[in-house]
């Protein structure tokens, strides 16, 4: 009896090991022509946090991706395209695999319906640059706003920095 339980646990543990490759090990593939470019939601969609939220997926010709979501702030996630059998997936740095299909100029991705657009939103452009007919992604291409040097709080109390 105990032997059967141990074997059952061992088999169930090993079954989980045959999943997808982690992000660094996933093989990046060049983007098919109908997939590369900028894709954006149009109108409210149920998987997004709010009807005003916007999702943008930027796919470079080399297969790098940038999933950019905007609502009250901008969240970006890097990824890359990879094939699993006959199916194209976007795997991101959090090891989330999302299937990509394009039919008649409409992309289905992560339970969203995306349409091809000319360029990403201004907020997403801070993470992507268009050079030589392709997109490249950087940590942040737009300069960060400089903090003011005032240390006054709303109550009028002024903080002083410690000197060594």
Coordinates of C-alpha atoms in Angstrom, one line a residue:
X1 CA 0.0 0.0 0.0
X2 CA 2.7 2.4 1.0
X3 CA 4.7 1.5 -2.1
X4 CA 1.7 2.4 -4.3
X5 CA 1.4 5.8 -2.7
X6 CA 5.1 6.5 -3.2
X7 CA 5.0 5.5 -6.8
X8 CA 1.9 7.6 -7.4
X9 CA 3.6 10.7 -5.9
X10 CA 6.7 10.0 -7.9
X11 CA 4.8 9.7 -11.2
X12 CA 2.7 12.8 -10.5
X13 CA 5.8 14.8 -9.6
X14 CA 7.6 13.7 -12.8
X15 CA 4.7 14.5 -15.0
X16 CA 5.0 18.2 -14.2
X17 CA 8.7 18.2 -15.4
X18 CA 7.7 17.6 -19.0
X19 CA 6.2 21.1 -19.4
X20 CA 7.4 24.1 -21.4
X21 CA 11.0 25.3 -21.5
X22 CA 11.8 28.3 -19.3
X23 CA 12.1 31.7 -21.0
X24 CA 16.0 31.7 -21.3
X25 CA 16.0 28.1 -22.8
X26 CA 13.0 28.7 -25.2
X27 CA 14.2 28.9 -28.8
X28 CA 13.5 32.2 -30.4
X29 CA 12.1 32.1 -33.9
X30 CA 11.8 34.8 -36.5
X31 CA 8.3 36.3 -36.8
X32 CA 6.2 35.2 -39.8
X33 CA 5.3 38.2 -42.1
X34 CA 1.7 38.2 -41.0
X35 CA 2.7 38.4 -37.3
X36 CA 5.4 41.0 -37.2
X37 CA 4.4 44.6 -36.5
X38 CA 2.3 46.5 -34.0
X39 CA -1.0 45.0 -32.7
X40 CA -3.5 46.8 -30.5
X41 CA -6.9 46.2 -28.9
X42 CA -9.8 48.3 -30.2
X43 CA -12.5 49.0 -27.7
X44 CA -13.2 47.3 -24.4
X45 CA -12.4 43.6 -23.9
X46 CA -13.2 41.3 -21.0
X47 CA -9.7 40.1 -20.2
X48 CA -8.5 43.7 -19.6
X49 CA -8.9 45.3 -16.2
X50 CA -11.1 48.2 -17.3
X51 CA -13.0 49.2 -20.5
X52 CA -10.5 52.1 -20.9
X53 CA -7.5 49.7 -20.8
X54 CA -5.4 49.2 -23.9
X55 CA -3.2 46.2 -24.8
X56 CA -0.4 46.5 -27.4
X57 CA 1.8 43.7 -28.7
X58 CA 4.9 44.7 -30.7
X59 CA 6.6 41.9 -32.6
X60 CA 10.0 42.4 -34.2
X61 CA 11.0 40.6 -37.4
X62 CA 13.7 38.7 -35.4
X63 CA 11.0 37.3 -33.0
X64 CA 11.4 39.6 -30.0
X65 CA 8.1 40.8 -28.5
X66 CA 6.9 43.5 -26.1
X67 CA 3.5 43.1 -24.5
X68 CA 2.5 46.6 -23.3
X69 CA -0.7 47.1 -21.1
X70 CA -2.0 50.5 -20.2
X71 CA -4.7 51.6 -17.8
X72 CA -3.6 53.7 -14.8
X73 CA 0.0 52.9 -15.5
X74 CA 2.0 51.2 -18.2
X75 CA 3.2 47.6 -17.7
X76 CA 5.6 46.1 -20.2
X77 CA 6.7 42.5 -20.6
X78 CA 9.5 41.3 -22.9
X79 CA 9.2 38.0 -24.7
X80 CA 10.0 36.0 -27.8
X81 CA 8.2 33.9 -30.3
X82 CA 8.7 30.2 -30.2
X83 CA 7.1 27.2 -32.0
X84 CA 5.6 24.2 -30.2
X85 CA 4.8 21.8 -32.9
X86 CA 2.6 23.7 -35.5
X87 CA 1.5 26.4 -33.0
X88 CA 3.2 29.8 -32.5
X89 CA 3.5 31.1 -28.9
X90 CA 4.8 34.2 -27.2
X91 CA 6.8 33.3 -24.1
X92 CA 7.5 36.2 -21.8
X93 CA 10.1 36.7 -19.0
X94 CA 7.6 35.4 -16.5
X95 CA 7.4 32.0 -18.4
X96 CA 3.8 32.6 -19.5
X97 CA 3.1 31.0 -22.9
X98 CA 0.4 32.6 -25.0
X99 CA -0.8 31.2 -28.2
X100 CA -0.8 33.5 -31.3
X101 CA -3.1 33.1 -34.3
X102 CA -3.7 35.5 -37.1
X103 CA -6.7 35.1 -39.4
X104 CA -7.8 37.8 -41.9
X105 CA -5.7 40.5 -40.3
X106 CA -7.0 39.8 -36.8
X107 CA -4.7 38.5 -34.1
X108 CA -5.9 36.3 -31.2
X109 CA -3.5 36.5 -28.3
X110 CA -3.9 35.9 -24.6
X111 CA -7.8 35.9 -24.8
X112 CA -7.6 39.3 -26.6
X113 CA -8.5 40.3 -30.1
X114 CA -5.9 42.7 -31.6
X115 CA -5.8 44.7 -34.9
X116 CA -2.7 45.8 -36.7
X117 CA -1.9 49.5 -36.3
X118 CA 0.9 51.8 -37.7
X119 CA 2.6 52.5 -34.4
X120 CA 2.3 51.9 -30.7
X121 CA 0.9 54.3 -28.1
X122 CA 3.2 57.0 -26.8
X123 CA 3.5 55.3 -23.5
X124 CA 4.6 52.0 -25.1
X125 CA 7.1 53.9 -27.4
X126 CA 9.1 54.6 -24.3
X127 CA 10.2 50.9 -24.4
X128 CA 10.4 50.4 -28.2
X129 CA 12.3 52.2 -31.0
X130 CA 11.7 51.8 -34.7
X131 CA 15.0 51.6 -36.6
X132 CA 15.8 50.3 -40.1
X133 CA 12.3 48.9 -40.6
X134 CA 12.2 46.9 -37.4
X135 CA 11.5 47.4 -33.7
X136 CA 14.2 47.1 -31.0
X137 CA 13.4 47.0 -27.3
X138 CA 15.3 48.7 -24.5
X139 CA 14.8 49.1 -20.7
X140 CA 13.5 52.6 -21.2
X141 CA 14.2 54.8 -24.2
X142 CA 12.4 57.9 -23.0
X143 CA 14.2 59.9 -20.3
X144 CA 12.8 59.6 -16.8
X145 CA 11.4 62.9 -15.4
X146 CA 13.9 64.5 -13.0
X147 CA 12.8 64.7 -9.3
X148 CA 12.7 68.1 -7.8
X149 CA 15.1 68.9 -5.0
X150 CA 12.5 70.2 -2.7
X151 CA 12.1 68.1 0.4
X152 CA 9.1 70.0 1.9
X153 CA 6.1 68.0 2.9
X154 CA 2.5 69.2 2.6
X155 CA 2.6 70.1 6.2
X156 CA 5.4 72.6 5.6
X157 CA 8.0 70.6 7.5
X158 CA 11.3 70.6 5.7
X159 CA 13.6 67.5 5.7
X160 CA 17.3 67.9 5.8
X161 CA 19.7 65.4 4.4
X162 CA 22.3 64.0 6.9
X163 CA 25.8 65.1 6.3
X164 CA 28.7 62.8 7.1

